[in-house]
JSON list of C-alpha atoms in Angstrom, two decimals:
[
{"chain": "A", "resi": 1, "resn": "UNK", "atom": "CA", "xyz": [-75.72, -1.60, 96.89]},
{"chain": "A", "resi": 2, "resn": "UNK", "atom": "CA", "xyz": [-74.15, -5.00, 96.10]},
{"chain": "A", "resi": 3, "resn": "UNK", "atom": "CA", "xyz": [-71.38, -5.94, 94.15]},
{"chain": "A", "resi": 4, "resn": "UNK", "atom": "CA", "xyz": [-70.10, -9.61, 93.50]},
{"chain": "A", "resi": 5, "resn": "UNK", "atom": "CA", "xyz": [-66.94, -11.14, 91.01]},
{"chain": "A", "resi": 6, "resn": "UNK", "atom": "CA", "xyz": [-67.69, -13.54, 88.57]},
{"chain": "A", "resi": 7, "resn": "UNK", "atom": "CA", "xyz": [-66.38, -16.19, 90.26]},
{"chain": "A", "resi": 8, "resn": "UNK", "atom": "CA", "xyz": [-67.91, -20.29, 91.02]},
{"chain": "A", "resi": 9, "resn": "UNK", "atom": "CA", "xyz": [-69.28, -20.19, 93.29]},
{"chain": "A", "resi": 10, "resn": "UNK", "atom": "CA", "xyz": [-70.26, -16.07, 93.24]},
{"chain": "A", "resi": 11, "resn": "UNK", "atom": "CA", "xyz": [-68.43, -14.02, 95.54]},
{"chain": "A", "resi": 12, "resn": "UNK", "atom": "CA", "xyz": [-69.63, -10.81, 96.83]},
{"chain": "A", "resi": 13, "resn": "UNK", "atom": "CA", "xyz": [-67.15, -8.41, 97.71]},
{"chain": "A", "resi": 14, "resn": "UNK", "atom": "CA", "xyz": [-69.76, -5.40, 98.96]},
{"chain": "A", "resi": 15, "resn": "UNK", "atom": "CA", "xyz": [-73.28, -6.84, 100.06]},
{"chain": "A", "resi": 16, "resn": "UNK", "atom": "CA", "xyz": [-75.95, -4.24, 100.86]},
{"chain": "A", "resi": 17, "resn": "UNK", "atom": "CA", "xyz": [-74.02, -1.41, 101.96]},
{"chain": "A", "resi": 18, "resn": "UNK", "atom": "CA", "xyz": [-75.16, 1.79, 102.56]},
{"chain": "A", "resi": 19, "resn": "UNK", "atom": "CA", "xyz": [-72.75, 5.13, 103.06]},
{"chain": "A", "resi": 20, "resn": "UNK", "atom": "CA", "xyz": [-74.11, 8.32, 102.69]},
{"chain": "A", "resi": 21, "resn": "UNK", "atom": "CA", "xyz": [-71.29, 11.09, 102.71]},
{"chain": "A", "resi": 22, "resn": "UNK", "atom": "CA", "xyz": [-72.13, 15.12, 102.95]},
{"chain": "A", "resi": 23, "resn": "UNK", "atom": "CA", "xyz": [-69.12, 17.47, 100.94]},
{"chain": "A", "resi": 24, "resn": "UNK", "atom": "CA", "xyz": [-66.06, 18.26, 102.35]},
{"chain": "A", "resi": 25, "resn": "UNK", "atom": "CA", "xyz": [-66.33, 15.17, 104.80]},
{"chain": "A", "resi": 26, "resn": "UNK", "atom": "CA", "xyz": [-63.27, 12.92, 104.94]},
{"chain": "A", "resi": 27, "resn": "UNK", "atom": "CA", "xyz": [-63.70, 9.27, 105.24]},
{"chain": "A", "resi": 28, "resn": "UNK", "atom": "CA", "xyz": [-61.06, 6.27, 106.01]},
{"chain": "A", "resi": 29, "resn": "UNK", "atom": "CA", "xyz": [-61.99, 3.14, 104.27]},
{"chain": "A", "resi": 30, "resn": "UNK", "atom": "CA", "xyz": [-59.92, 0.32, 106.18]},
{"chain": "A", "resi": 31, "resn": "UNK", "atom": "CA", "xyz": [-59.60, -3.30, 106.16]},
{"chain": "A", "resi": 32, "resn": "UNK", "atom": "CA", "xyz": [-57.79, -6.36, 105.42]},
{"chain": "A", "resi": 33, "resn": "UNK", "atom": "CA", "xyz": [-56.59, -7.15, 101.89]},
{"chain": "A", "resi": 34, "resn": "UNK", "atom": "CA", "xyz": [-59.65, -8.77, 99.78]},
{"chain": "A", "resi": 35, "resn": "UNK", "atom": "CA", "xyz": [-62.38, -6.46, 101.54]},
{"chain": "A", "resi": 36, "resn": "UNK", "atom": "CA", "xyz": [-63.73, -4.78, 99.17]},
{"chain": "A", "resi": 37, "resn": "UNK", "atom": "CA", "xyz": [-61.74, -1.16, 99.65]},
{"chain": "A", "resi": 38, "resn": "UNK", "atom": "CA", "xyz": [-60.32, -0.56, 96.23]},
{"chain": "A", "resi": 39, "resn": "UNK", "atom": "CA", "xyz": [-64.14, -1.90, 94.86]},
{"chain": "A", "resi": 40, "resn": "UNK", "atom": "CA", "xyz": [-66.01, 0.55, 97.47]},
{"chain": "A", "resi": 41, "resn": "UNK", "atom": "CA", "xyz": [-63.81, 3.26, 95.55]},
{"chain": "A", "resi": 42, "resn": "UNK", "atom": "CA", "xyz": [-64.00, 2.12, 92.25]},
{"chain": "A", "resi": 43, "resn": "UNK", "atom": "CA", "xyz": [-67.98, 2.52, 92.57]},
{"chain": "A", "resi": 44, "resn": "UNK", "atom": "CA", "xyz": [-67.84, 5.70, 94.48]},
{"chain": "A", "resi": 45, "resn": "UNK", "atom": "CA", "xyz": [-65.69, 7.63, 91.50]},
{"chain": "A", "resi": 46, "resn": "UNK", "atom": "CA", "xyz": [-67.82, 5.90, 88.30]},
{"chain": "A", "resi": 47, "resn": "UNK", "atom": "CA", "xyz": [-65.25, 3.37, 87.41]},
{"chain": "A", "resi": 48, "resn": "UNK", "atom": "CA", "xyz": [-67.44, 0.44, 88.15]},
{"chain": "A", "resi": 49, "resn": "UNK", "atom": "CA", "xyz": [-71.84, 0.31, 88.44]},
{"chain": "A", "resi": 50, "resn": "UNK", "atom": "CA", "xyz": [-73.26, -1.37, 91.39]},
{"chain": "A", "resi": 51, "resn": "UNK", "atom": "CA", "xyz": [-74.90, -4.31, 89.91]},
{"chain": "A", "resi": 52, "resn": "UNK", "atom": "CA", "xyz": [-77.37, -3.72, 92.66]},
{"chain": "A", "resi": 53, "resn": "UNK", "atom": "CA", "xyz": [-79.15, -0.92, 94.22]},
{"chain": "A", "resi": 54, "resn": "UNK", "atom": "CA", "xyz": [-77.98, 2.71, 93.55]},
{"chain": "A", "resi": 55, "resn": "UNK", "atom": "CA", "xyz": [-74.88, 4.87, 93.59]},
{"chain": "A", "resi": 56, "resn": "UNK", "atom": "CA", "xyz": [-75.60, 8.64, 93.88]},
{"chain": "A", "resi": 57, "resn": "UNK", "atom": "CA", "xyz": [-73.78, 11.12, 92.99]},
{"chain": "A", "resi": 58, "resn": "UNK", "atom": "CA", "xyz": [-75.32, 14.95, 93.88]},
{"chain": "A", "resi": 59, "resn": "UNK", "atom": "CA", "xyz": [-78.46, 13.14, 93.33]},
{"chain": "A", "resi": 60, "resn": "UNK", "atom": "CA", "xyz": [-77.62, 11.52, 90.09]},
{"chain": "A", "resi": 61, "resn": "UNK", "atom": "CA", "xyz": [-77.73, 7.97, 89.70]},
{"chain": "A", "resi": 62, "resn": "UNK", "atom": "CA", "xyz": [-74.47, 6.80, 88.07]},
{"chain": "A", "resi": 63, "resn": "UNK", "atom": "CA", "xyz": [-76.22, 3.17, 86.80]},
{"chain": "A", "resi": 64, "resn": "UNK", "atom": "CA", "xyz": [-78.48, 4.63, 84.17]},
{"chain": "A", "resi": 65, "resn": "UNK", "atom": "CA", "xyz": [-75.31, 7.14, 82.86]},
{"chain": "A", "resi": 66, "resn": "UNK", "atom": "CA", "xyz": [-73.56, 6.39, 79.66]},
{"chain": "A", "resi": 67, "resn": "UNK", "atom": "CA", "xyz": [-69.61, 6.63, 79.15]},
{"chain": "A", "resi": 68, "resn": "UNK", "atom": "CA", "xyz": [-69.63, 9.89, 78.46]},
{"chain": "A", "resi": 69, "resn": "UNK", "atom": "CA", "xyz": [-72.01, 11.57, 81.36]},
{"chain": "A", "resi": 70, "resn": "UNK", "atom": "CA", "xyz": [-69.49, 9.44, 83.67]},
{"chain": "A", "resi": 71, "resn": "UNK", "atom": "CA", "xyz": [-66.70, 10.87, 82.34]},
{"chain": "A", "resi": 72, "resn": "UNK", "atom": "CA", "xyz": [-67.91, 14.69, 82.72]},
{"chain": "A", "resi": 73, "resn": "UNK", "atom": "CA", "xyz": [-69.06, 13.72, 86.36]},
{"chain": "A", "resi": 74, "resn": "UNK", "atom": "CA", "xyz": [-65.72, 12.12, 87.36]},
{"chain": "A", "resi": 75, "resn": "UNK", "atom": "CA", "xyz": [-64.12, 15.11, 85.29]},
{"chain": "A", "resi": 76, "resn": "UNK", "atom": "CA", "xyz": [-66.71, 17.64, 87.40]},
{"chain": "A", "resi": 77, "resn": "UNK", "atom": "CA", "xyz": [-67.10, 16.22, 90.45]},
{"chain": "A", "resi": 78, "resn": "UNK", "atom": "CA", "xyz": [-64.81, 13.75, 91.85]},
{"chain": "A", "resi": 79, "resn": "UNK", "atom": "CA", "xyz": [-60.59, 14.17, 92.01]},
{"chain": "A", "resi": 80, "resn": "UNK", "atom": "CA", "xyz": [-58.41, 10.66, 91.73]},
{"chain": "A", "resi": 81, "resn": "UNK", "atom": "CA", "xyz": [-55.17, 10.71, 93.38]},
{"chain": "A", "resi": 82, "resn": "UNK", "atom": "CA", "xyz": [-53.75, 7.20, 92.72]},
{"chain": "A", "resi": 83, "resn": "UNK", "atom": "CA", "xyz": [-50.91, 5.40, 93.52]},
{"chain": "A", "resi": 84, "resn": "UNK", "atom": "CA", "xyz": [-49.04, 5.95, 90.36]},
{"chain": "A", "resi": 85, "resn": "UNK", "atom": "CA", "xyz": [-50.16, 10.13, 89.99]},
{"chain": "A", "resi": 86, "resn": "UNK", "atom": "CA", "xyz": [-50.79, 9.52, 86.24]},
{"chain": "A", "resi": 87, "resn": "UNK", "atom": "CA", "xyz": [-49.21, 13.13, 86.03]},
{"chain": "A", "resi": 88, "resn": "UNK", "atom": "CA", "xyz": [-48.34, 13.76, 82.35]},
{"chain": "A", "resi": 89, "resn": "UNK", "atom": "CA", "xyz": [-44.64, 13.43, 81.88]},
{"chain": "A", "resi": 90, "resn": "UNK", "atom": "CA", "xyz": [-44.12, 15.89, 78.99]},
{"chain": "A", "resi": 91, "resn": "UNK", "atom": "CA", "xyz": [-46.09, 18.80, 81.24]},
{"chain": "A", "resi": 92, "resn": "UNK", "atom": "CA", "xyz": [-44.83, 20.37, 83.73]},
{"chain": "A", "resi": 93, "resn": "UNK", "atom": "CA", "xyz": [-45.73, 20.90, 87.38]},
{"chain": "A", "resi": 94, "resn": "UNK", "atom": "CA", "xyz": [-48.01, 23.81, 86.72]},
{"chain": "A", "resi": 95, "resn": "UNK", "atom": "CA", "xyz": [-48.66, 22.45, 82.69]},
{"chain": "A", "resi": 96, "resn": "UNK", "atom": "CA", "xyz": [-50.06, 19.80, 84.81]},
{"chain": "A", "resi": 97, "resn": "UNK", "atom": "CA", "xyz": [-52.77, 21.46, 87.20]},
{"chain": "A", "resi": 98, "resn": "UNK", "atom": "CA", "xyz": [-53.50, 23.51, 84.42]},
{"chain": "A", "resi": 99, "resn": "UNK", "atom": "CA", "xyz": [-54.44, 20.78, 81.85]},
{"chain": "A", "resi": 100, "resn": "UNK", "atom": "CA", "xyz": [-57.39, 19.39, 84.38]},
{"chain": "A", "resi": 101, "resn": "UNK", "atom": "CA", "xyz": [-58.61, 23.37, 84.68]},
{"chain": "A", "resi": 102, "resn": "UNK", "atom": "CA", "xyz": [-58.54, 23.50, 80.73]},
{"chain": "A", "resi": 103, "resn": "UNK", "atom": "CA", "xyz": [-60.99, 20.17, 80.85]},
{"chain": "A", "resi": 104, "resn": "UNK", "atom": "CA", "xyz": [-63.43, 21.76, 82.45]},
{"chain": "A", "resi": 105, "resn": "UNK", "atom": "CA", "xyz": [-63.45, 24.99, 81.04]},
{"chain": "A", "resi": 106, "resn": "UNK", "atom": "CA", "xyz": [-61.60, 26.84, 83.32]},
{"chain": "A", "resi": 107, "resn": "UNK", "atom": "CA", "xyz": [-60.33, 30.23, 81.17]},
{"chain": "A", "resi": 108, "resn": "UNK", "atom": "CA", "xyz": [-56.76, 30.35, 81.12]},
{"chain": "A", "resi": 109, "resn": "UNK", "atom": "CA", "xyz": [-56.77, 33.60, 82.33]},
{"chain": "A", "resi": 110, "resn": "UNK", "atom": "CA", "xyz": [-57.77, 32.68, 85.76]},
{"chain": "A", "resi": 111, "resn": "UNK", "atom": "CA", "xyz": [-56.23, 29.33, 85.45]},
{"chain": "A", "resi": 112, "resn": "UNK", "atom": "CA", "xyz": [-52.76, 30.41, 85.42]},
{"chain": "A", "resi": 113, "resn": "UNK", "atom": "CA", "xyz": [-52.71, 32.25, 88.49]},
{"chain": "A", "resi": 114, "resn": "UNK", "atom": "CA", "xyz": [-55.59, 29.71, 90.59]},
{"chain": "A", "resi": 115, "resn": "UNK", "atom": "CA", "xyz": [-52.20, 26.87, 89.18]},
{"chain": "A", "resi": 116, "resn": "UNK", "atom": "CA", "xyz": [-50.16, 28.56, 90.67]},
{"chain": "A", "resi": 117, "resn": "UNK", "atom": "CA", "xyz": [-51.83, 29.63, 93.62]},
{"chain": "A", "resi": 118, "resn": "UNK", "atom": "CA", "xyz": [-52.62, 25.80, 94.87]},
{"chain": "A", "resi": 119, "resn": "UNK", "atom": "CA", "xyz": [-48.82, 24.59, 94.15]},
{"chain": "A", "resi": 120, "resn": "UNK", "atom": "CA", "xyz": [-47.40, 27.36, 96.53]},
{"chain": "A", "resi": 121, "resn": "UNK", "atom": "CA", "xyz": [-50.60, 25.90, 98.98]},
{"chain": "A", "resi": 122, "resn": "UNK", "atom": "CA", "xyz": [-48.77, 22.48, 98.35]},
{"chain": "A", "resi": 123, "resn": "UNK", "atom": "CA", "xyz": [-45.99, 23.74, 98.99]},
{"chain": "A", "resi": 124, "resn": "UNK", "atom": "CA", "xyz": [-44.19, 23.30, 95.13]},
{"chain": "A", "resi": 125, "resn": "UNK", "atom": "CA", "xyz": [-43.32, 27.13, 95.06]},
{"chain": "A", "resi": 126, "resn": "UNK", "atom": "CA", "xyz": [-40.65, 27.11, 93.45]},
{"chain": "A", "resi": 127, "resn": "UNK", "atom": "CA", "xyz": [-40.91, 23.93, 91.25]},
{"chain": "A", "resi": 128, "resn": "UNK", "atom": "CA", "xyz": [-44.11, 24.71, 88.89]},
{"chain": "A", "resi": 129, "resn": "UNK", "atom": "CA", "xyz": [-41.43, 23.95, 85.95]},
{"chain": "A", "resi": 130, "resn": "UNK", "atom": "CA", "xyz": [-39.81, 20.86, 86.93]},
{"chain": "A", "resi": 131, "resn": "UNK", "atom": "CA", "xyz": [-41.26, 17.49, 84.95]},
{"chain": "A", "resi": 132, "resn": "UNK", "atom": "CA", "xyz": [-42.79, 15.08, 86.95]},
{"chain": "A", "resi": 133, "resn": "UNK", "atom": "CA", "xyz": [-39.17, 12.91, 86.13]},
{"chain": "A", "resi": 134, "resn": "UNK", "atom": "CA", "xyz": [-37.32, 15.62, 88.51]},
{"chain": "A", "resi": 135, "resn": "UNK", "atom": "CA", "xyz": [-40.06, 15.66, 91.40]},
{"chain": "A", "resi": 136, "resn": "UNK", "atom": "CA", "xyz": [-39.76, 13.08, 94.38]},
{"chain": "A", "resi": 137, "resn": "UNK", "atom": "CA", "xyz": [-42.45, 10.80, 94.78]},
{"chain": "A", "resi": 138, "resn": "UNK", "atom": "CA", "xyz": [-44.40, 13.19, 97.51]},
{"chain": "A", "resi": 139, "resn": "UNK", "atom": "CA", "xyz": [-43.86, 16.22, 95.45]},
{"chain": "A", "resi": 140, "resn": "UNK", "atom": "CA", "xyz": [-45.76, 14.15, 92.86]},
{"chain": "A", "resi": 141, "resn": "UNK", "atom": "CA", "xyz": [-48.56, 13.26, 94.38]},
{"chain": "A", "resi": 142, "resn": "UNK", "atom": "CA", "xyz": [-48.81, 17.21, 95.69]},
{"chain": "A", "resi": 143, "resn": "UNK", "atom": "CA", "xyz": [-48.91, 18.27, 92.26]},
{"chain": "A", "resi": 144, "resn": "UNK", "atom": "CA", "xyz": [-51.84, 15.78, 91.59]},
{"chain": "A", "resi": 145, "resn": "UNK", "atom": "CA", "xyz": [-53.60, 16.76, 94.50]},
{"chain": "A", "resi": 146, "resn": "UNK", "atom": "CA", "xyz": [-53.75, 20.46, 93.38]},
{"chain": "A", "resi": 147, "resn": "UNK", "atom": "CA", "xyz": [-55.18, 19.11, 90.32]},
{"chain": "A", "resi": 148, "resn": "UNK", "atom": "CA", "xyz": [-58.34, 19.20, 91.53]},
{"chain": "A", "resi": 149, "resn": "UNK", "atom": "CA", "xyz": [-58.36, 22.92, 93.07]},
{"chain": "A", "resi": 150, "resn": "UNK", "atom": "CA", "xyz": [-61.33, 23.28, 90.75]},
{"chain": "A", "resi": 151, "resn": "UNK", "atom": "CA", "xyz": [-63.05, 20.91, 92.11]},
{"chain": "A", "resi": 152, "resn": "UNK", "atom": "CA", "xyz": [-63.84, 21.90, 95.46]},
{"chain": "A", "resi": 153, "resn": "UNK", "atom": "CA", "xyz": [-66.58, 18.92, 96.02]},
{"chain": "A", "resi": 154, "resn": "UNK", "atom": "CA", "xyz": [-63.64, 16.33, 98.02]},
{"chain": "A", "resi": 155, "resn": "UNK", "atom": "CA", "xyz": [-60.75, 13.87, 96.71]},
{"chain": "A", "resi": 156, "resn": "UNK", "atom": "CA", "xyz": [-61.33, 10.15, 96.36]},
{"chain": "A", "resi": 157, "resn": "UNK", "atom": "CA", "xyz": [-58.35, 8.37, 97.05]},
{"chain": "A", "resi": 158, "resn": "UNK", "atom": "CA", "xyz": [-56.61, 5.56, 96.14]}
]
């Protein structure tokens, strides 16, 4: 897979890379600012198409997938923990987990108590009704890590 900007003269950030990970394996991506990291990443959870070769997902090529299909995948199969949380401010702590378990169909009946469940496993018990406005910055990013409880298959992170 290759990926370059649109930039004179063209500039490839990833050229002909090949990663195969198995589920549940962690991975590091390191290197110096301009390396291609956040890009690797960015193809790897459906936010960008290679622009050569193939990205797989479970088998399923992500180039040939239209907005929607990448959505449910990234919705189904791969968790986002970024920077910034993106935790919904009005929601709170356990509102929160619970909103990505109603997205994919999770019944509420076994959502409220799997919620709760993985914010005592974060170890939130205790805060699943604080706002993301009276959390610290690590408590945060707990919550949006147990957003993806559901979603056994592994985190991408960025």
């Amino acid at each position: 897979m290759s990926y370059t900007y649109p930039l004179e003269p063209e500039r490839y950030v990833l050229r002909n890379i090949s990663l195969v990970l198995e589920t549940s394996e962690f991975v590091a991506i390191l290197g110096p600012s301009g390396s291609g990291k956040s890009t690797l990443l960015h193809l790897m959870g459906t936010m960008e198409k290679p622009q050569s070769g193939t990205v797989l997902i479970d088998g399923i090529n992500i180039g040939v997938m239209n907005d929607s299909q990448l959505s449910r995948l990234r919705l189904t199969k791969i968790g986002f923990v970024f920077q910034q949380y993106h935790l919904l401010q009005t929601l709170t702590a356990v509102e929160n987990v619970l909103f990505s378990m109603q997205l994919v169909g999770i019944p509420n009946s076994v959502a409220k108590s799997r919620a709760r469940e993985l914010l005592k496993k974060m170890g939130m018990q205790g805060k699943e009704a604080s706002f993301p406005s009276q959390l610290s910055g690590g408590q945060q990013q707990r919550v949006a890590i147990a957003r993806f409880g559901q979603q056994p298959q592994g985190i991408a992170s960025r």
